[in-house]
XYZ file of C-alpha atoms in Angstrom:
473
model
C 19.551 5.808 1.845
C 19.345 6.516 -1.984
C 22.122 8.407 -3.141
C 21.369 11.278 -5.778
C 23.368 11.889 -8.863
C 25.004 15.613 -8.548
C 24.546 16.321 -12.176
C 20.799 16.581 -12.233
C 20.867 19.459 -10.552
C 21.686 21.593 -13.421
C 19.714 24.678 -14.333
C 18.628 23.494 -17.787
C 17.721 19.800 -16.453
C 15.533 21.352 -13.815
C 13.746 24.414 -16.499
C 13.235 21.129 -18.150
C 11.198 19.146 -15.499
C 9.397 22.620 -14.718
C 8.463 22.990 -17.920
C 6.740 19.569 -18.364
C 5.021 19.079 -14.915
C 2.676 21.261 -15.457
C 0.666 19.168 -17.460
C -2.133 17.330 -15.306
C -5.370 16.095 -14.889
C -8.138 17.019 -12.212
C -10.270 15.174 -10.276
C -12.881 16.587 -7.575
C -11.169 19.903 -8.671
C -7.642 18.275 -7.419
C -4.780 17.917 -10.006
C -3.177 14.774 -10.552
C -0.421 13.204 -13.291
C -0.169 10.457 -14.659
C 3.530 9.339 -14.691
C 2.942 5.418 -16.170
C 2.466 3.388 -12.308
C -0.199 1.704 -10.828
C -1.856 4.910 -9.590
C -1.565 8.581 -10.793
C -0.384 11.145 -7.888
C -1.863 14.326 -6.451
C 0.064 17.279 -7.917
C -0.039 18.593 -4.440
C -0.486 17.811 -0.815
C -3.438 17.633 0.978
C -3.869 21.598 2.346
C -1.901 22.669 -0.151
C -3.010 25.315 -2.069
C 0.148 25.473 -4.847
C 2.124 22.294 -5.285
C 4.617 23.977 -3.650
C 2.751 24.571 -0.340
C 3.666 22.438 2.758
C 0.191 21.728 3.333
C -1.719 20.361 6.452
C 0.096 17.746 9.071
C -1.261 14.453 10.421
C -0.827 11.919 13.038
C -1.402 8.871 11.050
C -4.774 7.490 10.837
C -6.135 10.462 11.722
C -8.098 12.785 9.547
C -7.643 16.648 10.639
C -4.443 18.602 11.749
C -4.056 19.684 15.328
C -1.866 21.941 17.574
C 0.138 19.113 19.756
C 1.097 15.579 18.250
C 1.680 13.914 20.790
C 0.184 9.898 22.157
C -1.971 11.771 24.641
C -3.501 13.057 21.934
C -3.562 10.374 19.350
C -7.030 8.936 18.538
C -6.000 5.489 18.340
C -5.139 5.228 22.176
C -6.279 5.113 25.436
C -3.546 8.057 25.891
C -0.378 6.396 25.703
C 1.752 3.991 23.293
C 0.785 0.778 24.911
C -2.753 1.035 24.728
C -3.401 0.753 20.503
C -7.402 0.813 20.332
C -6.809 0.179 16.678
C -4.068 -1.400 13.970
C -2.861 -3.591 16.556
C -0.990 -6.945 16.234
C 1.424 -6.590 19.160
C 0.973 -7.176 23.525
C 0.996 -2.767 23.035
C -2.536 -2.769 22.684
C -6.213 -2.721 24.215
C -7.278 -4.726 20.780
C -5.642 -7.017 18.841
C -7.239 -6.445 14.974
C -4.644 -7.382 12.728
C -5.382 -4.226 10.615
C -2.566 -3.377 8.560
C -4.083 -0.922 6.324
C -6.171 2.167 6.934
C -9.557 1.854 6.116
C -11.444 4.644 4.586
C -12.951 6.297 7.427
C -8.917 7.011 9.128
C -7.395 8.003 5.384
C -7.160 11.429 5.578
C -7.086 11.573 1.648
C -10.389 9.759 1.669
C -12.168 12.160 4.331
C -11.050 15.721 3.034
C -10.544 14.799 -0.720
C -13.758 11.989 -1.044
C -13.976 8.454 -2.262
C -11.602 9.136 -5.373
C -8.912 9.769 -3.403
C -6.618 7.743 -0.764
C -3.240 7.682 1.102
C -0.825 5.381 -0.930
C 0.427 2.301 0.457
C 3.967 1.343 1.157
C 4.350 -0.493 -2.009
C 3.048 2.053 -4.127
C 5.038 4.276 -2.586
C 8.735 2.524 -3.270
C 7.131 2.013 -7.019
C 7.338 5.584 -6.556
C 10.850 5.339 -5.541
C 11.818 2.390 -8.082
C 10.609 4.177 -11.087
C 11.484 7.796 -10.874
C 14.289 9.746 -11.099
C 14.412 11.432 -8.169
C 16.241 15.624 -8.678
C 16.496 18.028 -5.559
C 15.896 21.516 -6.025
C 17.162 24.011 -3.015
C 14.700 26.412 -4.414
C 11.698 24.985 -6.631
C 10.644 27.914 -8.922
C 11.740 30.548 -6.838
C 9.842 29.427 -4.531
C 12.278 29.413 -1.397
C 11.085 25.894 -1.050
C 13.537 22.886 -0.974
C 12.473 18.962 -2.112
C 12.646 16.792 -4.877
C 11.241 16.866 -8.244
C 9.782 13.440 -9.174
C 10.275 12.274 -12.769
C 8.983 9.380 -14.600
C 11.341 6.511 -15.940
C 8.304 4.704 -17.627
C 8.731 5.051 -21.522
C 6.087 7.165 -22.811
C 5.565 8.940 -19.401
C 9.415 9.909 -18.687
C 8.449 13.534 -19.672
C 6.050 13.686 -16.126
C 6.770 14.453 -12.842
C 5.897 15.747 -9.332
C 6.840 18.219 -6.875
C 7.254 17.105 -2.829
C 8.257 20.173 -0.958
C 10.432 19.152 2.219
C 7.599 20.066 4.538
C 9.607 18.503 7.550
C 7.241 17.338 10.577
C 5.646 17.981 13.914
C 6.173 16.603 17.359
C 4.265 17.386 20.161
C 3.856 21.500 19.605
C 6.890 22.021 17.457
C 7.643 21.891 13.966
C 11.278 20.146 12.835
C 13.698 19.909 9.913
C 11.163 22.625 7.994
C 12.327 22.728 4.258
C 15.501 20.153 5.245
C 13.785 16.571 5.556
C 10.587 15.508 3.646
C 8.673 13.078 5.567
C 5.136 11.481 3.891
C 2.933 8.887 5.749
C 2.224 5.847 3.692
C -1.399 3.979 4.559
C 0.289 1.281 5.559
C 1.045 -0.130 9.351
C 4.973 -0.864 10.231
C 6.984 -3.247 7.864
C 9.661 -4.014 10.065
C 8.842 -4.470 13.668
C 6.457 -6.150 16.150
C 5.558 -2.914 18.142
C 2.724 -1.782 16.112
C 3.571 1.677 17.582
C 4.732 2.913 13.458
C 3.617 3.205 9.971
C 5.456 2.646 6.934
C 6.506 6.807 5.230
C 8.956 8.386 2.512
C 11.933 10.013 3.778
C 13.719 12.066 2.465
C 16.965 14.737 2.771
C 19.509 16.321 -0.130
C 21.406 13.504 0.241
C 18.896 11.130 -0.646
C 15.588 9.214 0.052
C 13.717 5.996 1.445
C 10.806 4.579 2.972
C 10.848 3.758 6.769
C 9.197 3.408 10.239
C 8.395 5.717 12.034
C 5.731 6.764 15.391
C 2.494 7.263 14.703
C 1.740 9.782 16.690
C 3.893 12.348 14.887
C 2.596 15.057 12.319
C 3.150 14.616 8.918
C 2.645 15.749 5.419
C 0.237 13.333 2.662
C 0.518 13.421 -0.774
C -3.084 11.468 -2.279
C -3.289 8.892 -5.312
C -6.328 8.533 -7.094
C -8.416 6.053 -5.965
C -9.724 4.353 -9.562
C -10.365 0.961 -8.943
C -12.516 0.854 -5.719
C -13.908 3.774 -3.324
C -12.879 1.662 -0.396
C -9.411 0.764 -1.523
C -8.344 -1.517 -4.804
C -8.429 -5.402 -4.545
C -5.051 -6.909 -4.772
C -6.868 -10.577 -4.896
C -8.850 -12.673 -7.366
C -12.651 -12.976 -5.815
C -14.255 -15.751 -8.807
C -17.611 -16.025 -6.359
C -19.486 -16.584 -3.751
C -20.779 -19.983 -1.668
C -23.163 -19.349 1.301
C -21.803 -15.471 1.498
C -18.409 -16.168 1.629
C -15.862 -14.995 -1.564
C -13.953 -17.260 -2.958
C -11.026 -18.033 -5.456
C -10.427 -20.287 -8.358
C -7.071 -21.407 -8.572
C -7.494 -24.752 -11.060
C -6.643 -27.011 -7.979
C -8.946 -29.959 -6.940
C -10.970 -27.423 -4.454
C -11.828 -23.776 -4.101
C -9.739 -21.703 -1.999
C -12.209 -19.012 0.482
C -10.257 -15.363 0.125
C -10.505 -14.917 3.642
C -10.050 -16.892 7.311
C -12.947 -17.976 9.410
C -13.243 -14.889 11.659
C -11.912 -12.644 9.158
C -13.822 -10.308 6.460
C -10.099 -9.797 4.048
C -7.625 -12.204 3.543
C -4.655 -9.948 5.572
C -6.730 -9.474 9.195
C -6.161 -13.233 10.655
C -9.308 -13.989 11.990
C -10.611 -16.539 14.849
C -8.155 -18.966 16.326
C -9.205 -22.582 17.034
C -7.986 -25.625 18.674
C -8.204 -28.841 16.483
C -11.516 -29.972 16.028
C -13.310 -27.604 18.084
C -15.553 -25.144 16.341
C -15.491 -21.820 18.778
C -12.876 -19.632 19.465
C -11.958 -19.141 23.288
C -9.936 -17.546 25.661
C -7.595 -20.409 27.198
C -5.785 -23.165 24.736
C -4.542 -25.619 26.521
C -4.840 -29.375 27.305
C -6.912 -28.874 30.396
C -9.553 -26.853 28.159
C -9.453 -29.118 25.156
C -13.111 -30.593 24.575
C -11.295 -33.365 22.755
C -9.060 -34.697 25.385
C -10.263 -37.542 27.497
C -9.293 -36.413 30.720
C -7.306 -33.148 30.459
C -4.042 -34.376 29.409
C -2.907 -33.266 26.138
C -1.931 -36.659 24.657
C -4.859 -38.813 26.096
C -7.500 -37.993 23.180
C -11.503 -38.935 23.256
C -11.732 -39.022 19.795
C -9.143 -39.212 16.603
C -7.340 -41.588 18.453
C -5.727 -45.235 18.218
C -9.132 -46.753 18.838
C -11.409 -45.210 16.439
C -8.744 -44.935 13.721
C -9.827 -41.864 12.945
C -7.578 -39.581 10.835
C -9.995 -36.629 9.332
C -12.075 -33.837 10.953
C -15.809 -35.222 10.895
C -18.355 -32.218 10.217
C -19.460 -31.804 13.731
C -15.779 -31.183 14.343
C -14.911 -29.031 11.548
C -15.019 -24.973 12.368
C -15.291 -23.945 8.899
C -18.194 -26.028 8.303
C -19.900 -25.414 11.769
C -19.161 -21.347 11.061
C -19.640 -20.955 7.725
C -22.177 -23.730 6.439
C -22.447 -27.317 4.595
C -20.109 -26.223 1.627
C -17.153 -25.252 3.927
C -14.674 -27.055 5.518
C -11.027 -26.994 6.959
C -8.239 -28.206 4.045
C -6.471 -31.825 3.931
C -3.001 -31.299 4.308
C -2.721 -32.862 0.853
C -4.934 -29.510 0.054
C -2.325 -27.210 1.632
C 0.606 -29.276 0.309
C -1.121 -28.548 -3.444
C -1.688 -24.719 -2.710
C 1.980 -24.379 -2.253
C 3.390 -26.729 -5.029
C 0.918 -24.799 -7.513
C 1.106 -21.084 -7.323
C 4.250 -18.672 -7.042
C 4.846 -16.997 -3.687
C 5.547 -13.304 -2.484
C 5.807 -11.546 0.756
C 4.597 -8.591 0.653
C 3.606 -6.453 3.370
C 2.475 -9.291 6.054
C 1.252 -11.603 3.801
C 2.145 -14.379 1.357
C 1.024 -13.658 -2.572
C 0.224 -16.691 -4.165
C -0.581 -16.383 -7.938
C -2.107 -19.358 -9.283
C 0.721 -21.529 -11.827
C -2.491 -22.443 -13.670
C -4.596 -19.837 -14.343
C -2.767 -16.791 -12.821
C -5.547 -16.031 -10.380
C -4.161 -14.653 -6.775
C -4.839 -15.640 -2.934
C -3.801 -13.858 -0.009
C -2.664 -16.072 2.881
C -2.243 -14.289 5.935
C 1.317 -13.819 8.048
C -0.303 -12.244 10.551
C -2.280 -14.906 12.625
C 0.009 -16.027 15.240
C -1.033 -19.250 17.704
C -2.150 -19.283 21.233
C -0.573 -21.715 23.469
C -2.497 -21.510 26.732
C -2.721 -17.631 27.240
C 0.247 -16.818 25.583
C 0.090 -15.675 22.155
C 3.305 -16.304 19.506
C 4.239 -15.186 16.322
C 1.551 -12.175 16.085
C 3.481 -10.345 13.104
C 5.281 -12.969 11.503
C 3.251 -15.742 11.990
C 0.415 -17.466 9.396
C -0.544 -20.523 11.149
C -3.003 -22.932 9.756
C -5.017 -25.976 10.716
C -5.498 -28.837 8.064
C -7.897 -31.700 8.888
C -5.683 -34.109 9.456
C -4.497 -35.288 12.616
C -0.831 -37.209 12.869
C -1.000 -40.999 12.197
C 1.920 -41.468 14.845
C 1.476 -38.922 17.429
C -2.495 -38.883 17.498
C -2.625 -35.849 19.700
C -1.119 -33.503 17.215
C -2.745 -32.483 13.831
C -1.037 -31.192 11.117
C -0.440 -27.524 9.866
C 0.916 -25.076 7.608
C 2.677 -22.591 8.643
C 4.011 -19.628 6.726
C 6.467 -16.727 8.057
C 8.503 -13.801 6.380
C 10.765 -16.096 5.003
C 9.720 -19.518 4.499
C 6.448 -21.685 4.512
C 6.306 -25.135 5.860
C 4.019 -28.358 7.671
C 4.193 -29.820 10.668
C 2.831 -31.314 13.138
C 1.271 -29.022 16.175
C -0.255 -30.118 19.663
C -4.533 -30.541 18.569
C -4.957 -27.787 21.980
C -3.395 -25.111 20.460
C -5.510 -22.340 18.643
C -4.727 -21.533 14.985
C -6.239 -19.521 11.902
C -8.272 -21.365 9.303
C -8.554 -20.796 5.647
C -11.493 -22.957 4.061
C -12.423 -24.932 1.518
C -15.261 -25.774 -1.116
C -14.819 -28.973 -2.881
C -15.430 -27.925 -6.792
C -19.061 -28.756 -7.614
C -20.236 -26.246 -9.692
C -24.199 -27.722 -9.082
C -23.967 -28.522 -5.196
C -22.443 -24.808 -4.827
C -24.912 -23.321 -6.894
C -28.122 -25.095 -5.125
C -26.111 -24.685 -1.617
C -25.430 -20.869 -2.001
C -28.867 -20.133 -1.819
C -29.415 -22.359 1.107
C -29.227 -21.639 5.026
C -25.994 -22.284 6.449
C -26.815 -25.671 8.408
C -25.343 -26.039 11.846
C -23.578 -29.615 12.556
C -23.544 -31.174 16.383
C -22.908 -28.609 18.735
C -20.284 -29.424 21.503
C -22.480 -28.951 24.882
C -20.963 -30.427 28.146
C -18.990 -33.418 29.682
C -20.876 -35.864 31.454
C -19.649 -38.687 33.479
C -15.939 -38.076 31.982
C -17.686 -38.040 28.295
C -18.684 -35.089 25.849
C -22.232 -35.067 24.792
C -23.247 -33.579 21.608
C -26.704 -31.938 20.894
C -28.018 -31.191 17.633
C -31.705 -30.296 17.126
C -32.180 -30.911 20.554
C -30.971 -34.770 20.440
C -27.962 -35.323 22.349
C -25.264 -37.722 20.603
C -21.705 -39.390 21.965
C -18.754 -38.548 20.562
C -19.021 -40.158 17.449
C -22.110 -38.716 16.600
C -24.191 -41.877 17.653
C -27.795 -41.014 19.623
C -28.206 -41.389 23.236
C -31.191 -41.788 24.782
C -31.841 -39.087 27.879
């Protein structure tokens, strides 16, 4: 933890502070100040009446106090820890969503304040940390309430500050560590572990303050930022368009970038997961359920193999075009490999930050996908994994990949059966994308059944072989 500095707690620093914070804005009849960040704080907590009030407790994600906070009473379970019905990456869960971030309808702030108001998220809440001085007061204007006054660093701002009252929290029907610990729930899922059981909060004590993990299920205090840039959370991503319905980004490469997987509706949730070259999602990934293997064996392939000299995902096989329409399509890895080379990376919060080197624009790449090999899922948290379409020219039964994790971002080559995320592509014709945005998404051959050890195709009600050549029925 933080340590504090002893000598701001001296009576004329803190008639200072009081003297200043008084000096807010309202919004929906609910103070806030302005203290130079990316988002201007609540003078108060939500049920407060006086800044100094403790204000109303929460499980998190959930949108009214109760009596007992507790997981058999937690509304995003079926009554017990390992059965998450919602913000769920981990085994611990009836869902798997990938949700990392409370949507509008679970932010508490949201609900009982409106639409200009919201939970902050982890990052905005260690900006909170990074750029304050941070002063506890045993008793806040005679208040008999403990916490810490919050004051601006930010030049022009550094005369603005907060009040968080050390509210302490609830478990089950008790409260604990009332006017000792401070503990304020973030909007954002865990940071740090694979459980999915905990959300990101502040801590804090008199000796000094950080954020951390801890269960959902437990009661505590929320402190709302002003929601200015969008009543359903802020973009943190460039969005230059759309093609067929789907956003996009443009990041001066050679194509354009879509802001989101196939299977996903934001760039953080990681979407559908598909083997190489097939264009649904499905239950089992392995060799025996590959549509592209000849005869169930994971290196004897129908098609991309030796024979046809095949090396590139033909439409029929591509998942981005068959789900998304004409103008889509899965990346080269010489795509990929130019998406890394070309913008500047950051992790933050379960997901790689790529700001364009060129134009400054910014993509989200997920680090949340995982991979399915078989019925076994890997790397759920810290885990992008990507198809390109290319297959190896060696090993013809593996296709290449990108894969990104908390620390590092890489390709290689993966078995074809396995299913991954994928993030598509437009090639960058401003006139094709503006006559084919308007269009109908068309749908390429549609994998149908094996017959006589082959896989038919049928597309319009023709069937084809498996290079797209007719056969006659």
């Amino acid at each position: 933890m933080v340590r504090t500095n002893n000598t701001y707690r001296y009576s004329l620093v803190i008639i200072f502070i009081v003297a200043c914070i008084t000096e807010a804005f309202s919004q929906n009849e609910y103070e806030y100040v302005d203290l130079g960040l990316s988002v201007k704080w609540a003078m108060k907590n939500i049920g407060a009446s006086t800044m100094t009030d403790y204000g109303d407790f929460f499980a998190w994600g959930e949108t009214s106090s109760k009596e007992e906070y507790d997981w058999t009473t937690y509304r995003h379970t079926e009554g017990k820890a390992t059965k998450m019905t919602k913000y769920c990456y981990s085994s611990l869960g009836s869902v798997k969503d990938f949700l990392d971030i409370l949507e509008p309808s679970d932010d508490a702030a949201t609900i009982l304040w409106g639409q200009q108001w919201r939970m902050p998220t982890l990052d905005e809440m260690n900006e909170l940390l990074q750029n304050c001085t941070w002063i506890w007061s045993n008793d806040y204007q005679g208040s008999g309430k403990a916490g810490y006054i919050v004051r601006s660093k930010i030049e022009g701002f550094n005369t603005k500050s907060i009040f968080l009252p050390a509210a302490g929290h609830w478990g089950g029907k008790n409260p604990y560590d009332i006017n000792q610990k401070g503990m304020y729930w973030t909007s954002s899922l865990n940071f740090e572990s694979f459980a999915s059981l905990q959300a990101a909060q502040l801590y804090f004590g008199n000796s000094g303050y950080q954020t951390m993990s801890y269960d959902r299920q437990i009661g505590m205090t929320i402190r709302p930022v002003l929601n200015e840039k969008d009543p359903n959370h802020p973009k943190d991503y460039t969005i230059t368009g759309k093609i067929q319905g789907f956003d996009y980004v443009d990041l001066g490469l050679s194509v354009l970038w879509a802001t989101a997987n196939v299977g996903a509706l934001v760039p953080k949730i990681g979407g559908s997961l598909f083997s190489w070259g097939e264009t649904s999602p499905k239950e089992v990934y392995s060799a025996k359920t590959y549509t592209l293997s000849s005869d169930g064996q994971y290196d004897h392939m129908a098609k991309y193999n030796k024979r046809d000299s095949l090396t590139t995902l033909e439409p029929c096989d591509d998942a981005a075009t068959y789900n998304w329409g004409d103008c889509w399509r899965t990346p080269t890895i010489a795509e990929w490999t130019e998406l890394l080379q070309n913008c500047d990376w950051e992790i933050k919060l379960g997901a790689w930050y790529g700001t364009s080197k060129l134009n400054g624009n910014v993509i989200i790449i997920s680090n949340s996908t995982g991979c399915k090999d078989d019925y076994t899922y890997r790397s759920l948290k810290d885990g992008g994994h990507y198809w390109s379409s290319n297959n190896s020219d060696v090993d013809k039964h593996r296709g290449w990949a990108m894969i990104c994790q908390y620390y590092m971002y890489t390709t290689r080559n993966i078995n074809r059966f396995w299913g991954m995320a994928i993030r598509p592509v437009a090639d960058k014709d401003l006139t094709n994308i503006e006559q084919m945005s308007t269009e109908t998404p068309k749908r390429p051959l549609k994998k149908l059944f094996f017959k006589d050890g082959k896989i038919i195709l049928r597309h319009n009600n023709r069937l084809y072989d498996i290079n797209g050549k007719p056969i006659q029925k």
